[in-house]
């Protein structure tokens, strides 16, 4: 018998080929990626989940945020809703979840009945609000307009036990993924909104998001300064201050400042605001908690010069390698033939679909003698990887295995010792 895994519509890997690490006698849980490749010879993309890395990463983050501001860490479920991933984060001490759809709410409630859920999507459908409040006991909702406030009040029957968090718009910053355009109330509107929610909510908060893969710790201080001005102008006493997500991880050629620098910046920024003693500080990390904990093994189908045609692409788990131009750490895996000492060369990838846009320029650095039939492991794909897969062109099959390797790249400030002990 294999491990029992929850099924979920929001975790697309559940639609893949059956996990064949079913028997501990065949493959012990402390298996390496290379062993898994040798065992399965996978011809479809193989997602390699590192539960130990995920657990230790979460534990490091939770401890750092606790030490900095005694705050609560809300995992942003959208980033990777895979049940094995969620279980590892829970084991690492995550008890709060940033959910943004009824599907995510259902999944987390099923898996962790005692989890604290916070509905952090600023624009929700009416039925989604009703279901969240009435069926799943969600009380905290984010909003960025009077219209959304009205909707929440109507759909919860003017509930008296709401936690309402006003999402503040930030000016465009220097995050790799800018999130400034879609959501957030401008400062003047946020002042009015805060006063309005204070009249009706049991708990009132302010939130923002500095953008994803934010490499500058000072961005949090600047955002906190703006939040402080809005809170002061409103004259409202707040109960929650949510500094959002955005915490970065390493990619080839990019090593972020250590996690501690971000925590110190947040502690300084929060310290200047003179918040009431009861006010909780929240954050909503996604990428930082899960990117290092999953890698992807792909197979080379054809080589054309320095272009490799591989079996996953921008319509699969490599969407960020397309137009956003993310580069991922790469290594060749060749379990059945001698590895040579060929130097590294720069390669671009084509995905398996017939669309010419299914191209990833990289460059990805791999041995110069790589050829069709070889496998490649791509690291840091736990965030915004498998959750973005589509079934386009019929390429919707994938394998999932659990492995015990460390990540291909280390991100400074995280203690992953226990997972290799
Ligand atoms: C509301 C909200 N919170 C948190 C996150 C997670 O951000 P990150 O992965 O950059 O930490 C996102 C990402 O889109 C988001 O929209």
XYZ file of C-alpha atoms and ligand atoms in Angstrom:
437
model
C 0.000 0.000 0.000
C 1.228 3.504 -0.754
C 0.896 6.662 1.308
C -2.647 7.960 1.451
C -2.857 11.294 -0.343
C -5.783 13.705 -0.296
C -7.277 14.530 -3.645
C -7.771 18.127 -4.515
C -8.866 20.005 -7.579
C -6.474 22.838 -6.745
C -3.423 20.591 -6.695
C -3.011 19.673 -10.364
C -0.366 17.009 -9.770
C -3.151 14.810 -8.423
C -4.198 14.313 -12.037
C -0.818 12.885 -12.984
C 0.327 9.288 -13.341
C 0.076 7.233 -10.162
C 2.843 7.673 -7.665
C 4.846 4.531 -8.017
C 6.858 4.899 -4.839
C 4.091 2.859 -3.336
C 6.035 0.294 -1.437
C 8.617 1.236 1.133
C 10.324 -2.064 0.293
C 10.829 -0.897 -3.307
C 11.921 2.629 -2.511
C 12.656 3.881 0.998
C 11.542 7.435 1.744
C 15.160 8.566 2.019
C 15.667 8.169 -1.706
C 17.791 10.498 -3.808
C 16.703 12.117 -7.046
C 19.311 10.080 -8.945
C 17.982 6.830 -7.442
C 14.425 7.837 -8.343
C 15.455 8.501 -11.950
C 17.256 5.153 -12.138
C 14.210 3.378 -10.724
C 11.507 5.029 -12.818
C 13.349 6.048 -16.007
C 10.592 8.730 -16.199
C 9.418 9.743 -19.647
C 7.027 12.306 -18.153
C 8.075 15.220 -15.898
C 8.866 13.997 -12.383
C 8.260 16.318 -9.421
C 10.687 15.576 -6.589
C 9.250 16.746 -3.274
C 11.672 17.149 -0.364
C 9.432 16.985 2.737
C 12.430 17.436 5.066
C 13.577 20.603 3.314
C 10.033 22.023 3.335
C 9.630 21.299 7.028
C 12.993 22.835 7.980
C 12.430 25.864 5.739
C 9.055 26.504 7.358
C 10.481 26.005 10.845
C 13.312 28.486 10.141
C 10.883 31.094 8.809
C 8.353 30.685 11.616
C 11.121 30.973 14.238
C 12.639 34.063 12.586
C 9.285 35.866 12.340
C 8.436 34.939 15.917
C 11.770 36.290 17.110
C 11.478 39.505 15.058
C 7.888 40.559 15.814
C 6.205 37.648 17.646
C 4.097 37.336 14.527
C 1.952 34.764 12.690
C 3.108 33.200 9.415
C 0.276 32.652 6.911
C 1.362 30.318 4.074
C 0.046 31.577 0.698
C -1.577 28.348 -0.517
C -1.752 29.448 -4.182
C 1.998 29.032 -4.434
C 1.843 25.255 -4.053
C -1.305 23.458 -2.819
C 0.174 19.954 -3.115
C -0.996 17.976 -0.041
C 2.486 16.534 0.615
C 3.866 20.074 0.598
C 1.129 21.367 2.904
C 1.703 18.496 5.331
C 5.439 19.255 5.489
C 4.774 22.949 6.179
C 2.355 21.991 8.940
C 5.045 19.730 10.410
C 7.381 22.752 10.297
C 4.979 24.764 12.458
C 2.750 26.629 9.986
C -0.751 26.937 11.448
C -2.163 29.893 9.487
C -3.044 29.872 5.785
C -3.619 32.669 3.278
C -6.395 31.238 1.126
C -7.797 32.939 -1.953
C -10.548 30.698 -3.340
C -13.230 28.265 -2.152
C -11.101 25.394 -3.517
C -8.135 26.367 -1.346
C -10.386 26.814 1.686
C -11.920 23.367 1.199
C -8.524 21.740 0.802
C -7.009 23.272 3.944
C -10.119 22.618 6.056
C -10.123 18.973 4.937
C -6.463 18.490 5.737
C -6.165 20.595 8.900
C -9.490 21.147 10.674
C -7.782 23.312 13.314
C -5.927 25.593 10.906
C -6.539 29.355 10.956
C -7.789 30.474 7.543
C -7.583 34.052 6.270
C -9.282 34.969 2.985
C -6.661 37.270 1.468
C -8.091 37.834 -2.035
C -9.296 41.458 -2.225
C -11.930 40.780 -4.932
C -14.209 37.845 -4.142
C -17.386 36.454 -5.640
C -20.520 36.632 -3.515
C -20.952 32.894 -3.249
C -17.282 32.493 -2.311
C -17.764 34.888 0.627
C -20.937 33.093 1.753
C -19.342 29.652 1.550
C -16.196 30.781 3.338
C -18.132 32.374 6.194
C -21.051 30.002 6.600
C -19.631 26.635 5.618
C -15.975 26.874 6.572
C -15.948 29.311 9.478
C -13.651 31.859 7.838
C -13.838 35.184 9.652
C -10.931 37.213 8.251
C -11.349 38.840 4.836
C -9.140 41.284 2.978
C -10.676 44.101 0.894
C -9.595 47.184 -1.018
C -12.868 48.986 -1.819
C -16.163 50.106 -0.286
C -17.922 47.897 -2.840
C -16.148 44.807 -1.475
C -16.984 45.861 2.108
C -20.645 46.137 1.168
C -20.545 42.714 -0.445
C -18.907 41.068 2.577
C -21.459 42.600 4.934
C -24.398 41.545 2.748
C -23.175 37.990 2.232
C -22.373 37.397 5.913
C -25.659 38.925 7.114
C -23.898 41.899 8.761
C -21.878 39.507 10.898
C -20.538 40.887 14.151
C -17.437 38.715 14.281
C -15.543 39.761 11.150
C -11.851 40.490 10.848
C -11.507 42.983 7.985
C -8.075 43.788 6.586
C -7.606 46.759 4.237
C -5.093 46.048 1.451
C -3.012 49.123 0.752
C -1.714 49.880 -2.766
C 2.033 50.334 -2.980
C 3.919 52.273 -5.639
C 5.671 50.067 -8.205
C 8.813 48.771 -6.513
C 11.792 46.746 -7.657
C 10.471 43.231 -7.013
C 11.161 40.687 -9.756
C 7.383 40.127 -9.924
C 5.569 43.437 -9.588
C 2.201 43.128 -7.832
C 1.390 46.836 -7.555
C -1.160 47.149 -10.372
C -4.026 44.806 -9.637
C -4.993 45.201 -5.995
C -4.820 47.743 -3.216
C -6.524 50.956 -2.132
C -4.635 54.215 -2.683
C -3.666 55.868 0.629
C -6.581 58.353 0.743
C -9.133 55.626 -0.011
C -7.491 53.304 2.510
C -7.979 55.974 5.228
C -11.725 56.114 4.472
C -11.971 52.355 4.238
C -10.242 51.847 7.578
C -12.713 54.207 9.267
C -15.606 52.363 7.651
C -14.449 48.883 8.641
C -13.743 50.016 12.200
C -17.470 50.753 12.547
C -18.502 47.213 11.630
C -15.639 44.794 12.260
C -14.542 43.052 15.414
C -10.942 43.051 14.207
C -9.364 45.590 11.828
C -6.138 45.299 9.910
C -3.905 46.771 7.215
C -1.984 44.692 4.647
C 0.263 45.192 1.630
C 2.439 43.130 -0.724
C 5.828 44.496 -1.774
C 5.941 42.241 -4.876
C 7.283 38.731 -5.270
C 11.001 37.839 -5.089
C 11.763 41.178 -3.393
C 15.529 41.373 -2.930
C 15.610 44.629 -0.952
C 14.796 44.345 2.794
C 14.274 48.144 2.951
C 11.158 47.744 0.756
C 9.327 46.407 3.832
C 10.383 49.449 5.873
C 9.155 51.822 3.164
C 5.817 49.987 2.936
C 5.467 50.035 6.726
C 6.106 53.787 6.757
C 3.260 54.292 4.274
C 1.006 51.962 6.294
C 1.867 53.988 9.412
C 0.833 57.255 7.725
C -2.478 55.760 6.597
C -3.207 54.360 10.069
C -2.333 57.698 11.715
C -4.451 59.699 9.237
C -7.426 57.415 9.828
C -7.249 57.738 13.614
C -8.229 54.065 13.800
C -6.795 51.592 16.307
C -5.755 48.495 14.368
C -5.574 44.899 15.569
C -3.547 43.365 12.709
C -0.673 44.549 10.536
C 0.093 42.203 7.642
C 3.424 42.698 5.839
C 2.482 40.292 3.026
C 4.748 37.976 1.048
C 7.591 38.644 -1.358
C 10.466 37.014 0.570
C 13.080 35.837 -1.958
C 15.052 32.658 -2.646
C 18.281 32.008 -4.533
C 18.310 31.478 -8.297
C 21.390 31.089 -10.508
C 23.385 34.307 -10.217
C 21.002 35.727 -7.577
C 21.746 35.307 -3.879
C 19.347 37.338 -1.736
C 20.334 38.968 1.551
C 19.904 36.526 4.450
C 16.411 36.017 5.858
C 17.515 37.787 9.051
C 18.022 41.073 7.155
C 14.361 41.021 6.076
C 13.241 40.218 9.616
C 15.340 43.062 11.053
C 13.920 45.504 8.499
C 10.373 44.445 9.389
C 11.086 44.672 13.129
C 12.525 48.216 12.672
C 9.577 49.303 10.512
C 6.996 47.860 12.891
C 8.832 49.333 15.887
C 8.462 52.882 14.519
C 4.662 52.598 14.304
C 3.831 52.518 18.007
C 1.193 49.866 17.483
C -1.124 48.970 20.358
C 0.260 46.093 22.450
C -2.485 43.681 21.365
C -1.836 44.221 17.620
C -0.698 41.023 15.832
C 1.791 41.151 12.980
C 1.178 38.756 10.099
C 3.094 37.846 6.970
C 2.029 35.797 3.919
C 5.081 34.088 2.405
C 4.673 31.733 -0.517
C 7.834 31.388 -2.611
C 10.280 31.490 0.331
C 8.589 28.584 2.120
C 8.273 26.189 -0.805
C 10.563 27.015 -3.759
C 13.605 25.111 -2.416
C 11.556 22.062 -1.427
C 10.634 20.769 -4.888
C 12.652 20.132 -8.042
C 11.587 18.899 -11.449
C 13.230 16.144 -13.482
C 12.741 16.450 -17.242
C 14.059 14.293 -20.071
C 15.805 15.510 -23.210
C 13.833 14.358 -26.252
C 16.021 15.953 -28.921
C 19.115 18.121 -29.163
C 19.478 20.763 -31.899
C 22.746 22.607 -31.393
C 22.457 24.321 -28.041
C 18.672 23.972 -27.936
C 17.193 21.058 -26.018
C 13.647 19.818 -26.635
C 12.458 18.592 -23.230
C 9.272 16.964 -21.904
C 8.004 19.931 -19.831
C 7.640 23.589 -20.641
C 5.821 26.878 -20.166
C 2.401 25.182 -20.278
C 3.633 22.772 -17.628
C 5.610 23.495 -14.481
C 8.110 25.793 -16.232
C 5.832 28.739 -16.861
C 8.195 31.120 -15.032
C 11.036 30.102 -17.367
C 9.056 31.453 -20.345
C 8.193 35.149 -20.598
C 9.160 35.978 -16.968
C 12.626 34.648 -17.887
C 13.419 32.859 -14.612
C 16.542 30.704 -14.702
C 16.640 27.603 -12.537
C 19.637 25.693 -11.225
C 20.194 22.666 -13.484
C 22.178 19.451 -13.396
C 22.331 16.543 -15.812
C 21.387 13.073 -14.533
C 22.702 10.088 -16.525
C 22.300 7.024 -14.317
C 23.078 4.325 -16.882
C 26.229 5.619 -18.568
C 29.491 7.141 -17.491
C 29.338 10.877 -16.730
C 32.131 12.538 -18.707
C 34.077 15.606 -17.632
C 32.595 17.703 -20.447
C 32.639 21.431 -19.559
C 29.382 23.259 -18.923
C 27.752 25.024 -21.848
C 24.725 27.327 -22.117
C 21.460 25.814 -23.411
C 17.941 27.022 -24.190
C 14.918 24.732 -23.865
C 11.834 24.053 -25.976
C 8.823 22.503 -24.210
C 6.842 19.511 -25.549
C 3.866 21.382 -27.067
C 3.606 22.528 -30.690
C 3.499 26.220 -29.726
C 6.637 28.203 -30.596
C 6.012 30.274 -27.481
C 6.849 27.127 -25.497
C 10.463 28.242 -25.299
C 12.724 28.946 -22.335
C 15.812 30.982 -23.136
C 17.604 30.381 -19.825
C 20.495 30.053 -20.310
C 20.666 26.748 -18.454
C 24.196 25.529 -17.848
C 24.665 21.813 -18.524
C 27.453 19.494 -19.674
C 28.362 20.180 -23.310
C 27.855 16.518 -24.281
C 24.226 16.300 -23.093
C 22.056 14.353 -25.541
C 18.583 12.925 -26.124
C 17.691 10.432 -23.394
C 19.572 12.263 -20.632
C 17.621 13.670 -17.721
C 17.926 17.153 -16.218
C 17.023 18.162 -12.682
C 15.816 21.761 -12.353
C 15.764 23.174 -8.827
C 13.790 25.843 -6.904
C 10.520 24.798 -8.566
C 8.364 24.369 -5.480
C 6.833 27.809 -5.940
C 4.576 28.689 -8.884
C 5.657 25.492 -10.685
C 3.320 22.509 -10.535
C 0.328 24.706 -9.594
C 0.527 26.456 -12.987
C 0.445 23.284 -15.114
C -2.128 23.009 -17.869
C -3.314 20.101 -20.011
C -2.541 22.002 -23.251
C -1.730 19.718 -26.157
C -2.360 16.662 -23.982
C 0.784 17.038 -21.908
C -0.818 16.700 -18.512
C 0.912 13.644 -17.116
C 3.466 13.944 -14.342
C 4.976 11.795 -11.671
C 5.462 12.738 -8.013
C 8.134 11.265 -5.767
C 9.457 12.113 -2.334
C 13.211 12.478 -2.000
C 15.670 13.433 0.701
C 18.223 15.530 -1.228
C 19.099 19.072 -0.216
C 17.998 21.843 -2.636
C 20.244 22.455 -5.668
C 20.817 26.016 -4.378
C 20.996 27.266 -0.790
C 19.134 30.416 0.283
C 20.946 32.272 3.094
C 19.421 32.275 6.557
C 17.586 28.931 6.571
C 18.724 26.048 8.784
C 18.225 22.768 6.892
C 20.376 20.693 9.241
C 17.704 18.420 10.656
C 16.601 17.144 7.252
C 20.036 15.685 6.508
C 20.773 14.468 10.034
C -2.189 38.156 -1.349
C -0.908 37.418 -1.555
N -0.208 37.052 -0.457
C 0.940 36.350 -0.567
C 1.451 35.984 -1.794
C 2.727 35.201 -1.839
O 3.741 35.968 -2.367
P 5.241 35.408 -2.430
O 5.201 34.102 -3.115
O 5.963 36.445 -3.205
O 5.743 35.309 -1.024
C 0.769 36.374 -2.959
C 1.304 36.035 -4.284
O 0.760 36.322 -5.304
C -0.446 37.105 -2.836
O -1.154 37.467 -3.905
